[in-house]
mmCIF file of C-alpha atoms in Angstrom:
data_model
loop_
_atom_site.group_PDB
_atom_site.id
_atom_site.type_symbol
_atom_site.label_atom_id
_atom_site.label_comp_id
_atom_site.label_asym_id
_atom_site.label_seq_id
_atom_site.Cartn_x
_atom_site.Cartn_y
_atom_site.Cartn_z
ATOM 1 C CA UNK A 284 49.101 27.927 75.049
ATOM 2 C CA UNK A 285 46.885 30.114 73.871
ATOM 3 C CA UNK A 286 42.502 30.125 73.484
ATOM 4 C CA UNK A 287 42.345 27.960 70.763
ATOM 5 C CA UNK A 288 45.540 25.318 72.088
ATOM 6 C CA UNK A 289 43.293 25.538 75.732
ATOM 7 C CA UNK A 290 39.939 25.170 74.261
ATOM 8 C CA UNK A 291 40.846 22.363 72.124
ATOM 9 C CA UNK A 292 42.864 20.499 75.451
ATOM 10 C CA UNK A 293 39.930 21.046 77.808
ATOM 11 C CA UNK A 294 37.617 19.231 74.714
ATOM 12 C CA UNK A 295 39.557 16.865 74.935
ATOM 13 C CA UNK A 296 40.099 15.617 78.500
ATOM 14 C CA UNK A 297 36.469 16.002 78.475
ATOM 15 C CA UNK A 298 36.024 13.330 76.176
ATOM 16 C CA UNK A 299 34.668 15.452 73.469
ATOM 17 C CA UNK A 300 36.352 15.503 69.728
ATOM 18 C CA UNK A 301 36.847 18.762 68.288
ATOM 19 C CA UNK A 302 37.629 19.939 64.960
ATOM 20 C CA UNK A 303 39.608 22.828 64.174
ATOM 21 C CA UNK A 304 38.537 25.406 62.115
ATOM 22 C CA UNK A 305 39.528 27.252 59.062
ATOM 23 C CA UNK A 306 37.844 30.389 56.970
ATOM 24 C CA UNK A 307 39.330 29.970 52.740
ATOM 25 C CA UNK A 308 38.549 33.262 52.845
ATOM 26 C CA UNK A 309 40.925 34.865 55.312
ATOM 27 C CA UNK A 310 43.786 32.420 54.161
ATOM 28 C CA UNK A 311 43.188 33.379 50.459
ATOM 29 C CA UNK A 312 43.409 36.707 51.240
ATOM 30 C CA UNK A 313 46.424 36.305 53.376
ATOM 31 C CA UNK A 314 48.183 34.852 50.442
ATOM 32 C CA UNK A 315 46.926 37.755 48.276
ATOM 33 C CA UNK A 316 48.562 40.051 50.280
ATOM 34 C CA UNK A 317 52.013 37.588 51.254
ATOM 35 C CA UNK A 318 52.057 36.937 47.116
ATOM 36 C CA UNK A 319 52.038 39.269 44.601
ATOM 37 C CA UNK A 320 52.040 36.212 41.837
ATOM 38 C CA UNK A 321 49.094 34.771 44.149
ATOM 39 C CA UNK A 322 47.329 38.073 43.661
ATOM 40 C CA UNK A 323 47.841 38.276 39.806
ATOM 41 C CA UNK A 324 47.554 34.735 39.894
ATOM 42 C CA UNK A 325 44.022 35.410 41.134
ATOM 43 C CA UNK A 326 43.356 38.603 39.473
ATOM 44 C CA UNK A 327 43.605 36.369 35.443
ATOM 45 C CA UNK A 328 41.535 34.041 36.448
ATOM 46 C CA UNK A 329 38.690 36.469 37.642
ATOM 47 C CA UNK A 330 39.595 38.248 34.430
ATOM 48 C CA UNK A 331 39.476 35.000 32.828
ATOM 49 C CA UNK A 332 35.723 34.277 33.736
ATOM 50 C CA UNK A 333 34.354 38.056 32.556
ATOM 51 C CA UNK A 334 35.616 37.627 29.784
ATOM 52 C CA UNK A 335 33.333 34.084 29.567
ATOM 53 C CA UNK A 336 30.364 35.015 29.404
ATOM 54 C CA UNK A 337 28.325 33.276 26.942
ATOM 55 C CA UNK A 338 25.304 32.180 26.853
ATOM 56 C CA UNK A 339 24.104 28.937 26.914
ATOM 57 C CA UNK A 340 21.669 27.392 24.555
ATOM 58 C CA UNK A 341 18.087 26.663 26.130
ATOM 59 C CA UNK A 342 17.604 23.392 26.527
ATOM 60 C CA UNK A 343 15.326 20.580 27.014
ATOM 61 C CA UNK A 344 14.263 19.874 30.679
ATOM 62 C CA UNK A 345 14.295 17.488 32.311
ATOM 63 C CA UNK A 346 17.431 15.380 30.836
ATOM 64 C CA UNK A 347 16.052 12.187 32.047
ATOM 65 C CA UNK A 348 17.189 9.802 29.934
ATOM 66 C CA UNK A 349 13.546 9.276 27.937
ATOM 67 C CA UNK A 350 14.890 7.397 25.270
ATOM 68 C CA UNK A 351 17.241 4.853 27.336
ATOM 69 C CA UNK A 352 14.546 4.323 30.004
ATOM 70 C CA UNK A 353 12.126 3.667 27.144
ATOM 71 C CA UNK A 354 14.051 0.429 26.486
ATOM 72 C CA UNK A 355 15.115 -0.484 29.394
ATOM 73 C CA UNK A 356 11.407 -0.511 30.419
ATOM 74 C CA UNK A 357 10.741 -2.812 27.284
ATOM 75 C CA UNK A 358 13.637 -4.913 27.842
ATOM 76 C CA UNK A 359 15.806 -3.792 24.607
ATOM 77 C CA UNK A 360 18.090 -2.017 26.533
ATOM 78 C CA UNK A 361 20.988 -5.206 26.615
ATOM 79 C CA UNK A 362 20.258 -5.637 22.476
ATOM 80 C CA UNK A 363 21.367 -1.987 22.228
ATOM 81 C CA UNK A 364 24.502 -1.858 24.044
ATOM 82 C CA UNK A 365 22.416 0.559 27.244
ATOM 83 C CA UNK A 366 23.893 0.205 30.190
ATOM 84 C CA UNK A 367 20.825 -1.874 33.066
ATOM 85 C CA UNK A 368 20.175 0.543 35.605
ATOM 86 C CA UNK A 369 19.193 4.692 34.632
ATOM 87 C CA UNK A 370 21.647 5.690 38.679
ATOM 88 C CA UNK A 371 24.413 7.991 36.924
ATOM 89 C CA UNK A 372 27.463 6.387 37.536
ATOM 90 C CA UNK A 373 25.979 3.298 35.650
ATOM 91 C CA UNK A 374 27.083 3.357 31.975
ATOM 92 C CA UNK A 375 31.189 3.876 33.703
ATOM 93 C CA UNK A 376 30.968 1.620 35.739
ATOM 94 C CA UNK A 377 29.334 -0.960 32.349
ATOM 95 C CA UNK A 378 31.195 0.359 30.028
ATOM 96 C CA UNK A 379 28.036 0.880 28.485
ATOM 97 C CA UNK A 380 27.010 4.505 26.789
ATOM 98 C CA UNK A 381 23.162 5.913 27.425
ATOM 99 C CA UNK A 382 21.062 6.037 23.485
ATOM 100 C CA UNK A 383 22.084 8.695 21.854
ATOM 101 C CA UNK A 384 19.441 10.815 22.162
ATOM 102 C CA UNK A 385 20.000 10.856 25.558
ATOM 103 C CA UNK A 386 23.907 11.420 25.126
ATOM 104 C CA UNK A 387 22.929 14.284 22.772
ATOM 105 C CA UNK A 388 20.823 15.453 25.438
ATOM 106 C CA UNK A 389 23.328 15.219 28.452
ATOM 107 C CA UNK A 390 26.491 16.271 26.112
ATOM 108 C CA UNK A 391 24.243 19.541 25.429
ATOM 109 C CA UNK A 392 24.059 19.871 29.242
ATOM 110 C CA UNK A 393 27.171 19.062 30.592
ATOM 111 C CA UNK A 394 28.359 21.973 27.752
ATOM 112 C CA UNK A 395 25.785 24.275 29.245
ATOM 113 C CA UNK A 396 27.093 23.407 32.554
ATOM 114 C CA UNK A 397 31.218 23.906 32.068
ATOM 115 C CA UNK A 398 30.199 27.433 30.167
ATOM 116 C CA UNK A 399 28.501 28.716 33.621
ATOM 117 C CA UNK A 400 30.907 27.861 36.013
ATOM 118 C CA UNK A 401 33.507 28.841 33.553
ATOM 119 C CA UNK A 402 31.544 32.605 34.027
ATOM 120 C CA UNK A 403 32.214 31.909 37.766
ATOM 121 C CA UNK A 404 27.950 30.914 38.208
ATOM 122 C CA UNK A 405 28.508 27.925 39.687
ATOM 123 C CA UNK A 406 25.207 28.769 41.115
ATOM 124 C CA UNK A 407 23.541 28.840 38.513
ATOM 125 C CA UNK A 408 25.411 26.249 36.908
ATOM 126 C CA UNK A 409 23.512 24.064 39.995
ATOM 127 C CA UNK A 410 20.318 25.762 39.278
ATOM 128 C CA UNK A 411 20.244 24.489 35.911
ATOM 129 C CA UNK A 412 21.864 20.994 37.526
ATOM 130 C CA UNK A 413 18.756 20.884 39.639
ATOM 131 C CA UNK A 414 15.937 22.114 36.527
ATOM 132 C CA UNK A 415 17.283 19.485 34.768
ATOM 133 C CA UNK A 416 16.100 16.470 37.706
ATOM 134 C CA UNK A 417 20.142 15.731 37.710
ATOM 135 C CA UNK A 418 20.170 17.209 42.016
ATOM 136 C CA UNK A 419 23.447 14.794 42.435
ATOM 137 C CA UNK A 420 25.588 16.689 39.533
ATOM 138 C CA UNK A 421 24.567 19.814 41.178
ATOM 139 C CA UNK A 422 25.651 18.326 45.036
ATOM 140 C CA UNK A 423 28.845 17.229 43.033
ATOM 141 C CA UNK A 424 29.526 20.756 41.995
ATOM 142 C CA UNK A 425 27.998 22.764 45.205
ATOM 143 C CA UNK A 426 31.073 20.574 47.302
ATOM 144 C CA UNK A 427 34.237 23.428 45.650
ATOM 145 C CA UNK A 428 33.039 25.769 47.617
ATOM 146 C CA UNK A 429 35.274 26.917 50.392
ATOM 147 C CA UNK A 430 35.325 26.792 53.703
ATOM 148 C CA UNK A 431 34.234 29.804 55.267
ATOM 149 C CA UNK A 432 32.430 32.060 57.963
ATOM 150 C CA UNK A 433 29.246 34.005 55.851
ATOM 151 C CA UNK A 434 28.870 36.830 58.536
ATOM 152 C CA UNK A 435 24.826 37.352 56.657
ATOM 153 C CA UNK A 436 24.361 33.991 56.858
ATOM 154 C CA UNK A 437 25.673 33.812 60.281
ATOM 155 C CA UNK A 438 27.153 30.700 60.619
ATOM 156 C CA UNK A 439 29.937 28.763 58.168
ATOM 157 C CA UNK A 440 29.285 27.204 54.798
ATOM 158 C CA UNK A 441 30.504 25.764 52.303
ATOM 159 C CA UNK A 442 32.062 22.064 52.618
ATOM 160 C CA UNK A 443 34.279 21.319 55.125
ATOM 161 C CA UNK A 444 35.411 18.307 53.683
ATOM 162 C CA UNK A 445 36.651 20.673 50.741
ATOM 163 C CA UNK A 446 40.162 18.434 50.649
ATOM 164 C CA UNK A 447 38.634 15.356 49.810
ATOM 165 C CA UNK A 448 36.230 16.776 47.124
ATOM 166 C CA UNK A 449 39.155 17.834 46.087
ATOM 167 C CA UNK A 450 41.166 15.108 45.631
ATOM 168 C CA UNK A 451 38.509 12.790 44.332
ATOM 169 C CA UNK A 452 38.095 15.520 41.346
ATOM 170 C CA UNK A 453 42.232 14.350 41.257
ATOM 171 C CA UNK A 454 41.429 11.042 41.340
ATOM 172 C CA UNK A 455 38.483 11.036 38.462
ATOM 173 C CA UNK A 456 40.296 12.830 36.225
ATOM 174 C CA UNK A 457 43.238 10.959 36.178
ATOM 175 C CA UNK A 458 40.810 7.668 35.595
ATOM 176 C CA UNK A 459 39.324 10.078 32.535
ATOM 177 C CA UNK A 460 42.593 10.297 31.270
ATOM 178 C CA UNK A 461 43.983 6.880 31.387
ATOM 179 C CA UNK A 462 40.652 5.596 29.982
ATOM 180 C CA UNK A 463 38.951 8.337 27.248
ATOM 181 C CA UNK A 464 35.581 7.832 25.835
ATOM 182 C CA UNK A 465 35.977 7.146 22.494
ATOM 183 C CA UNK A 466 33.111 9.204 20.600
#
């Protein structure tokens, strides 16, 4: 076999687990070169991102669900149909909604994040999420970064488990289609 196979066999013989690395940037370049339709599609995506340069409106910082937190603190959450905690999954898990004011702030944040992502400005969207007190949302957005070698950084960057992240995103989207939220 070749060098990579021989190295993997040697590591396996020594009882070491190995993981085959791939560089999505290299794979994309090879795909673009081999398939003119894929190249055209990727160019269309970049064109759409460049054309979507809308300016987001300023947001109240941080987006902390103040009204829901207040009602939780004074024991009024259940009476108003609010979730029993402020963890990010509570509304979906409990089938309850945040306070109306908090939902409006959340919707404004999500609209702005969507605009940024649509423009290809994922890093800025992540930074906004962090500034708004929602680091978990920034981490979620970061899952889509392709696993690649960055010579400037001197190492591998991105999400090595991106296929798992994509699968989870697909499952969430399918679940959302099955249970659309009622306004």
